[in-house]
PDB file of N, CA, C and O in Angstrom:
ATOM      1  N   UNK M   1      -4.672   3.405  23.638  1.00 53.00           N
ATOM      2  CA  UNK M   1      -5.694   2.479  23.106  1.00 53.00           C
ATOM      3  C   UNK M   1      -5.565   2.387  21.573  1.00 53.00           C
ATOM      4  O   UNK M   1      -5.260   3.286  20.794  1.00 53.00           O
ATOM      5  N   UNK M   2      -5.165   1.148  21.126  1.00 62.00           N
ATOM      6  CA  UNK M   2      -4.865   0.966  19.648  1.00 62.00           C
ATOM      7  C   UNK M   2      -6.142   1.194  18.873  1.00 62.00           C
ATOM      8  O   UNK M   2      -7.192   0.750  19.264  1.00 62.00           O
ATOM      9  N   UNK M   3      -5.906   1.862  17.714  1.00 68.00           N
ATOM     10  CA  UNK M   3      -7.115   2.072  16.828  1.00 68.00           C
ATOM     11  C   UNK M   3      -6.786   1.108  15.670  1.00 68.00           C
ATOM     12  O   UNK M   3      -5.746   0.851  15.168  1.00 68.00           O
ATOM     13  N   UNK M   4      -7.922   0.758  14.983  1.00 71.00           N
ATOM     14  CA  UNK M   4      -7.900   0.000  13.776  1.00 71.00           C
ATOM     15  C   UNK M   4      -7.358   0.935  12.537  1.00 71.00           C
ATOM     16  O   UNK M   4      -7.970   1.845  12.478  1.00 71.00           O
ATOM     17  N   UNK M   5      -6.510   0.404  11.819  1.00 76.00           N
ATOM     18  CA  UNK M   5      -5.977   1.341  10.708  1.00 76.00           C
ATOM     19  C   UNK M   5      -7.103   1.550   9.630  1.00 76.00           C
ATOM     20  O   UNK M   5      -7.875   0.670   9.401  1.00 76.00           O
ATOM     21  N   UNK M   6      -7.150   2.624   9.141  1.00 78.00           N
ATOM     22  CA  UNK M   6      -8.183   3.193   8.174  1.00 78.00           C
ATOM     23  C   UNK M   6      -7.622   2.579   6.627  1.00 78.00           C
ATOM     24  O   UNK M   6      -6.595   3.161   6.357  1.00 78.00           O
ATOM     25  N   UNK M   7      -8.504   1.767   6.092  1.00 84.00           N
ATOM     26  CA  UNK M   7      -7.961   1.333   4.731  1.00 84.00           C
ATOM     27  C   UNK M   7      -9.224   1.565   3.769  1.00 84.00           C
ATOM     28  O   UNK M   7     -10.380   1.879   4.242  1.00 84.00           O
ATOM     29  N   UNK M   8      -8.841   1.704   2.392  1.00 86.00           N
ATOM     30  CA  UNK M   8      -9.761   2.095   1.550  1.00 86.00           C
ATOM     31  C   UNK M   8     -10.797   0.730   1.244  1.00 86.00           C
ATOM     32  O   UNK M   8     -10.330  -0.365   1.436  1.00 86.00           O
ATOM     33  N   UNK M   9     -12.092   1.039   0.987  1.00 91.00           N
ATOM     34  CA  UNK M   9     -12.929  -0.111   0.726  1.00 91.00           C
ATOM     35  C   UNK M   9     -12.555  -0.731  -0.486  1.00 91.00           C
ATOM     36  O   UNK M   9     -11.973  -0.106  -1.426  1.00 91.00           O
ATOM     37  N   UNK M  10     -13.018  -1.994  -0.765  1.00 94.00           N
ATOM     38  CA  UNK M  10     -12.685  -2.652  -2.019  1.00 94.00           C
ATOM     39  C   UNK M  10     -13.527  -1.871  -3.114  1.00 94.00           C
ATOM     40  O   UNK M  10     -12.886  -1.712  -4.224  1.00 94.00           O
ATOM     41  N   UNK M  11     -14.688  -1.405  -2.914  1.00 95.00           N
ATOM     42  CA  UNK M  11     -15.400  -0.574  -3.822  1.00 95.00           C
ATOM     43  C   UNK M  11     -14.578   0.539  -4.357  1.00 95.00           C
ATOM     44  O   UNK M  11     -14.433   0.883  -5.483  1.00 95.00           O
ATOM     45  N   UNK M  12     -14.032   1.358  -3.324  1.00 95.00           N
ATOM     46  CA  UNK M  12     -13.189   2.568  -3.696  1.00 95.00           C
ATOM     47  C   UNK M  12     -12.062   2.202  -4.575  1.00 95.00           C
ATOM     48  O   UNK M  12     -11.726   2.623  -5.505  1.00 95.00           O
ATOM     49  N   UNK M  13     -11.347   1.087  -4.089  1.00 95.00           N
ATOM     50  CA  UNK M  13     -10.212   0.594  -4.842  1.00 95.00           C
ATOM     51  C   UNK M  13     -10.468   0.180  -6.347  1.00 95.00           C
ATOM     52  O   UNK M  13      -9.833   0.606  -7.160  1.00 95.00           O
ATOM     53  N   UNK M  14     -11.672  -0.372  -6.446  1.00 96.00           N
ATOM     54  CA  UNK M  14     -12.115  -0.701  -7.803  1.00 96.00           C
ATOM     55  C   UNK M  14     -12.291   0.255  -8.694  1.00 96.00           C
ATOM     56  O   UNK M  14     -11.956   0.427  -9.843  1.00 96.00           O
ATOM     57  N   UNK M  15     -13.184   1.315  -8.305  1.00 96.00           N
ATOM     58  CA  UNK M  15     -13.468   2.442  -8.897  1.00 96.00           C
ATOM     59  C   UNK M  15     -12.285   3.332  -9.225  1.00 96.00           C
ATOM     60  O   UNK M  15     -12.264   3.902 -10.172  1.00 96.00           O
ATOM     61  N   UNK M  16     -11.260   3.349  -8.237  1.00 95.00           N
ATOM     62  CA  UNK M  16     -10.027   4.198  -8.509  1.00 95.00           C
ATOM     63  C   UNK M  16      -9.337   3.513  -9.780  1.00 95.00           C
ATOM     64  O   UNK M  16      -8.869   4.258 -10.588  1.00 95.00           O
ATOM     65  N   UNK M  17      -9.130   2.270  -9.920  1.00 96.00           N
ATOM     66  CA  UNK M  17      -8.427   1.544 -11.010  1.00 96.00           C
ATOM     67  C   UNK M  17      -9.256   1.675 -12.291  1.00 96.00           C
ATOM     68  O   UNK M  17      -8.720   2.204 -13.209  1.00 96.00           O
ATOM     69  N   UNK M  18     -10.712   1.460 -12.169  1.00 96.00           N
ATOM     70  CA  UNK M  18     -11.353   1.640 -13.465  1.00 96.00           C
ATOM     71  C   UNK M  18     -11.469   3.051 -13.818  1.00 96.00           C
ATOM     72  O   UNK M  18     -11.602   3.340 -15.170  1.00 96.00           O
ATOM     73  N   UNK M  19     -11.435   4.041 -12.933  1.00 94.00           N
ATOM     74  CA  UNK M  19     -11.436   5.443 -13.377  1.00 94.00           C
ATOM     75  C   UNK M  19     -10.247   5.846 -14.224  1.00 94.00           C
ATOM     76  O   UNK M  19     -10.394   6.609 -15.233  1.00 94.00           O
ATOM     77  N   UNK M  20      -9.134   5.189 -13.848  1.00 94.00           N
ATOM     78  CA  UNK M  20      -7.871   5.604 -14.872  1.00 94.00           C
ATOM     79  C   UNK M  20      -7.916   4.666 -16.067  1.00 94.00           C
ATOM     80  O   UNK M  20      -7.256   5.048 -17.003  1.00 94.00           O
ATOM     81  N   UNK M  21      -8.513   3.716 -16.056  1.00 96.00           N
ATOM     82  CA  UNK M  21      -8.520   2.833 -17.273  1.00 96.00           C
ATOM     83  C   UNK M  21      -9.726   3.026 -18.286  1.00 96.00           C
ATOM     84  O   UNK M  21      -9.454   2.594 -19.479  1.00 96.00           O
ATOM     85  N   UNK M  22     -10.758   3.533 -17.867  1.00 95.00           N
ATOM     86  CA  UNK M  22     -11.759   3.846 -18.779  1.00 95.00           C
ATOM     87  C   UNK M  22     -12.725   4.937 -18.274  1.00 95.00           C
ATOM     88  O   UNK M  22     -12.435   5.641 -17.143  1.00 95.00           O
ATOM     89  N   UNK M  23     -13.707   5.426 -19.122  1.00 95.00           N
ATOM     90  CA  UNK M  23     -14.500   6.339 -18.796  1.00 95.00           C
ATOM     91  C   UNK M  23     -15.687   5.933 -17.955  1.00 95.00           C
ATOM     92  O   UNK M  23     -16.404   4.971 -18.585  1.00 95.00           O
ATOM     93  N   UNK M  24     -15.962   6.347 -16.940  1.00 94.00           N
ATOM     94  CA  UNK M  24     -17.028   5.905 -16.064  1.00 94.00           C
ATOM     95  C   UNK M  24     -18.154   6.694 -16.343  1.00 94.00           C
ATOM     96  O   UNK M  24     -18.104   7.741 -16.804  1.00 94.00           O
ATOM     97  N   UNK M  25     -19.268   6.030 -16.132  1.00 96.00           N
ATOM     98  CA  UNK M  25     -20.628   6.830 -16.210  1.00 96.00           C
ATOM     99  C   UNK M  25     -20.644   8.015 -15.222  1.00 96.00           C
ATOM    100  O   UNK M  25     -19.875   7.988 -14.238  1.00 96.00           O
ATOM    101  N   UNK M  26     -21.580   8.847 -15.230  1.00 96.00           N
ATOM    102  CA  UNK M  26     -21.613   9.967 -14.545  1.00 96.00           C
ATOM    103  C   UNK M  26     -22.056   9.490 -13.084  1.00 96.00           C
ATOM    104  O   UNK M  26     -21.500   9.956 -12.055  1.00 96.00           O
ATOM    105  N   UNK M  27     -22.923   8.463 -13.077  1.00 97.00           N
ATOM    106  CA  UNK M  27     -23.419   8.003 -11.777  1.00 97.00           C
ATOM    107  C   UNK M  27     -22.149   7.133 -11.041  1.00 97.00           C
ATOM    108  O   UNK M  27     -21.869   7.439  -9.827  1.00 97.00           O
ATOM    109  N   UNK M  28     -21.424   6.660 -11.826  1.00 96.00           N
ATOM    110  CA  UNK M  28     -20.142   5.822 -11.053  1.00 96.00           C
ATOM    111  C   UNK M  28     -19.178   6.716 -10.837  1.00 96.00           C
ATOM    112  O   UNK M  28     -18.569   6.706  -9.509  1.00 96.00           O
ATOM    113  N   UNK M  29     -18.750   7.951 -11.572  1.00 96.00           N
ATOM    114  CA  UNK M  29     -17.952   9.084 -11.308  1.00 96.00           C
ATOM    115  C   UNK M  29     -18.444   9.660 -10.094  1.00 96.00           C
ATOM    116  O   UNK M  29     -17.565   9.974  -9.013  1.00 96.00           O
ATOM    117  N   UNK M  30     -19.781   9.918  -9.880  1.00 97.00           N
ATOM    118  CA  UNK M  30     -20.157  10.467  -8.630  1.00 97.00           C
ATOM    119  C   UNK M  30     -19.830   9.754  -7.430  1.00 97.00           C
ATOM    120  O   UNK M  30     -19.424  10.232  -6.269  1.00 97.00           O
ATOM    121  N   UNK M  31     -20.216   8.369  -7.672  1.00 96.00           N
ATOM    122  CA  UNK M  31     -20.044   7.600  -6.466  1.00 96.00           C
ATOM    123  C   UNK M  31     -18.464   7.405  -6.051  1.00 96.00           C
ATOM    124  O   UNK M  31     -18.149   7.388  -4.963  1.00 96.00           O
ATOM    125  N   UNK M  32     -17.639   7.328  -7.277  1.00 96.00           N
ATOM    126  CA  UNK M  32     -16.141   7.216  -6.764  1.00 96.00           C
ATOM    127  C   UNK M  32     -15.624   8.560  -6.152  1.00 96.00           C
ATOM    128  O   UNK M  32     -15.065   8.554  -5.058  1.00 96.00           O
ATOM    129  N   UNK M  33     -16.239   9.771  -6.387  1.00 96.00           N
ATOM    130  CA  UNK M  33     -15.802  10.998  -5.859  1.00 96.00           C
ATOM    131  C   UNK M  33     -16.474  11.159  -4.365  1.00 96.00           C
ATOM    132  O   UNK M  33     -15.639  11.525  -3.590  1.00 96.00           O
ATOM    133  N   UNK M  34     -17.500  10.686  -4.275  1.00 97.00           N
ATOM    134  CA  UNK M  34     -18.174  10.655  -2.836  1.00 97.00           C
ATOM    135  C   UNK M  34     -17.402   9.691  -1.853  1.00 97.00           C
ATOM    136  O   UNK M  34     -17.115  10.124  -0.807  1.00 97.00           O
ATOM    137  N   UNK M  35     -17.052   8.534  -2.271  1.00 96.00           N
ATOM    138  CA  UNK M  35     -16.394   7.575  -1.542  1.00 96.00           C
ATOM    139  C   UNK M  35     -14.939   8.117  -1.176  1.00 96.00           C
ATOM    140  O   UNK M  35     -14.389   8.012  -0.248  1.00 96.00           O
ATOM    141  N   UNK M  36     -14.220   8.695  -2.296  1.00 95.00           N
ATOM    142  CA  UNK M  36     -12.932   9.347  -2.010  1.00 95.00           C
ATOM    143  C   UNK M  36     -13.040  10.326  -0.969  1.00 95.00           C
ATOM    144  O   UNK M  36     -12.091  10.620  -0.056  1.00 95.00           O
ATOM    145  N   UNK M  37     -14.068  11.306  -1.174  1.00 95.00           N
ATOM    146  CA  UNK M  37     -14.264  12.383  -0.160  1.00 95.00           C
ATOM    147  C   UNK M  37     -14.438  11.776   1.331  1.00 95.00           C
ATOM    148  O   UNK M  37     -13.974  12.388   2.273  1.00 95.00           O
ATOM    149  N   UNK M  38     -15.333  10.792   1.359  1.00 93.00           N
ATOM    150  CA  UNK M  38     -15.500  10.188   2.655  1.00 93.00           C
ATOM    151  C   UNK M  38     -14.293   9.644   3.286  1.00 93.00           C
ATOM    152  O   UNK M  38     -14.031   9.676   4.479  1.00 93.00           O
ATOM    153  N   UNK M  39     -13.480   8.937   2.509  1.00 92.00           N
ATOM    154  CA  UNK M  39     -12.276   8.366   2.920  1.00 92.00           C
ATOM    155  C   UNK M  39     -11.347   9.631   3.523  1.00 92.00           C
ATOM    156  O   UNK M  39     -10.661   9.360   4.565  1.00 92.00           O
ATOM    157  N   UNK M  40     -11.330  10.525   2.755  1.00 91.00           N
ATOM    158  CA  UNK M  40     -10.269  11.615   3.147  1.00 91.00           C
ATOM    159  C   UNK M  40     -10.856  12.334   4.362  1.00 91.00           C
ATOM    160  O   UNK M  40      -9.951  12.666   5.199  1.00 91.00           O
ATOM    161  N   UNK M  41     -12.043  12.391   4.512  1.00 89.00           N
ATOM    162  CA  UNK M  41     -12.710  13.023   5.804  1.00 89.00           C
ATOM    163  C   UNK M  41     -12.446  11.990   6.934  1.00 89.00           C
ATOM    164  O   UNK M  41     -12.223  12.399   8.151  1.00 89.00           O
ATOM    165  N   UNK M  42     -12.478  10.683   6.821  1.00 86.00           N
ATOM    166  CA  UNK M  42     -12.394   9.702   7.759  1.00 86.00           C
ATOM    167  C   UNK M  42     -10.995   9.822   8.345  1.00 86.00           C
ATOM    168  O   UNK M  42     -10.513   9.845   9.500  1.00 86.00           O
ATOM    169  N   UNK M  43      -9.854  10.027   7.330  1.00 84.00           N
ATOM    170  CA  UNK M  43      -8.542  10.036   7.657  1.00 84.00           C
ATOM    171  C   UNK M  43      -8.266  11.242   8.626  1.00 84.00           C
ATOM    172  O   UNK M  43      -7.506  11.413   9.485  1.00 84.00           O
ATOM    173  N   UNK M  44      -8.852  12.538   7.944  1.00 84.00           N
ATOM    174  CA  UNK M  44      -8.502  13.754   8.897  1.00 84.00           C
ATOM    175  C   UNK M  44      -9.203  13.677  10.112  1.00 84.00           C
ATOM    176  O   UNK M  44      -8.720  14.202  11.032  1.00 84.00           O
ATOM    177  N   UNK M  45     -10.370  13.207  10.388  1.00 78.00           N
ATOM    178  CA  UNK M  45     -11.098  12.991  11.592  1.00 78.00           C
ATOM    179  C   UNK M  45     -10.371  12.170  12.496  1.00 78.00           C
ATOM    180  O   UNK M  45     -10.075  12.494  13.784  1.00 78.00           O
ATOM    181  N   UNK M  46      -9.856  11.074  12.138  1.00 68.00           N
ATOM    182  CA  UNK M  46      -8.926  10.196  12.848  1.00 68.00           C
ATOM    183  C   UNK M  46      -7.728  10.909  13.382  1.00 68.00           C
ATOM    184  O   UNK M  46      -7.302  10.607  14.595  1.00 68.00           O
ATOM    185  N   UNK M  47      -7.227  11.759  12.598  1.00 68.00           N
ATOM    186  CA  UNK M  47      -6.073  12.478  13.241  1.00 68.00           C
ATOM    187  C   UNK M  47      -6.308  13.514  14.099  1.00 68.00           C
ATOM    188  O   UNK M  47      -5.495  13.540  15.033  1.00 68.00           O
ATOM    189  N   UNK M  48      -7.474  14.226  13.961  1.00 67.00           N
ATOM    190  CA  UNK M  48      -7.705  15.159  14.943  1.00 67.00           C
ATOM    191  C   UNK M  48      -8.413  14.500  16.320  1.00 67.00           C
ATOM    192  O   UNK M  48      -8.552  15.364  17.241  1.00 67.00           O
ATOM    193  N   UNK M  49      -9.153  13.391  16.314  1.00 59.00           N
ATOM    194  CA  UNK M  49      -9.654  12.837  17.476  1.00 59.00           C
ATOM    195  C   UNK M  49      -8.825  12.122  18.398  1.00 59.00           C
ATOM    196  O   UNK M  49      -9.247  11.569  19.364  1.00 59.00           O
ATOM    197  N   UNK M  50      -7.571  11.983  17.949  1.00 54.00           N
ATOM    198  CA  UNK M  50      -6.568  11.201  18.881  1.00 54.00           C
ATOM    199  C   UNK M  50      -6.107  12.039  20.030  1.00 54.00           C
ATOM    200  O   UNK M  50      -6.106  13.046  20.362  1.00 54.00           O
TER     201      UNK M  50
END
């Protein structure tokens, strides 16, 4: 059964770029790290559930 490939959301991609280019506010940093952690967990879960 083919699975849809997991890709980063546009919001995560934008925050990743902005994080390197400028200082994000504390709220934006928290959002970035939460999105990054969620993506990492989705990738790990996808590997174990196959």
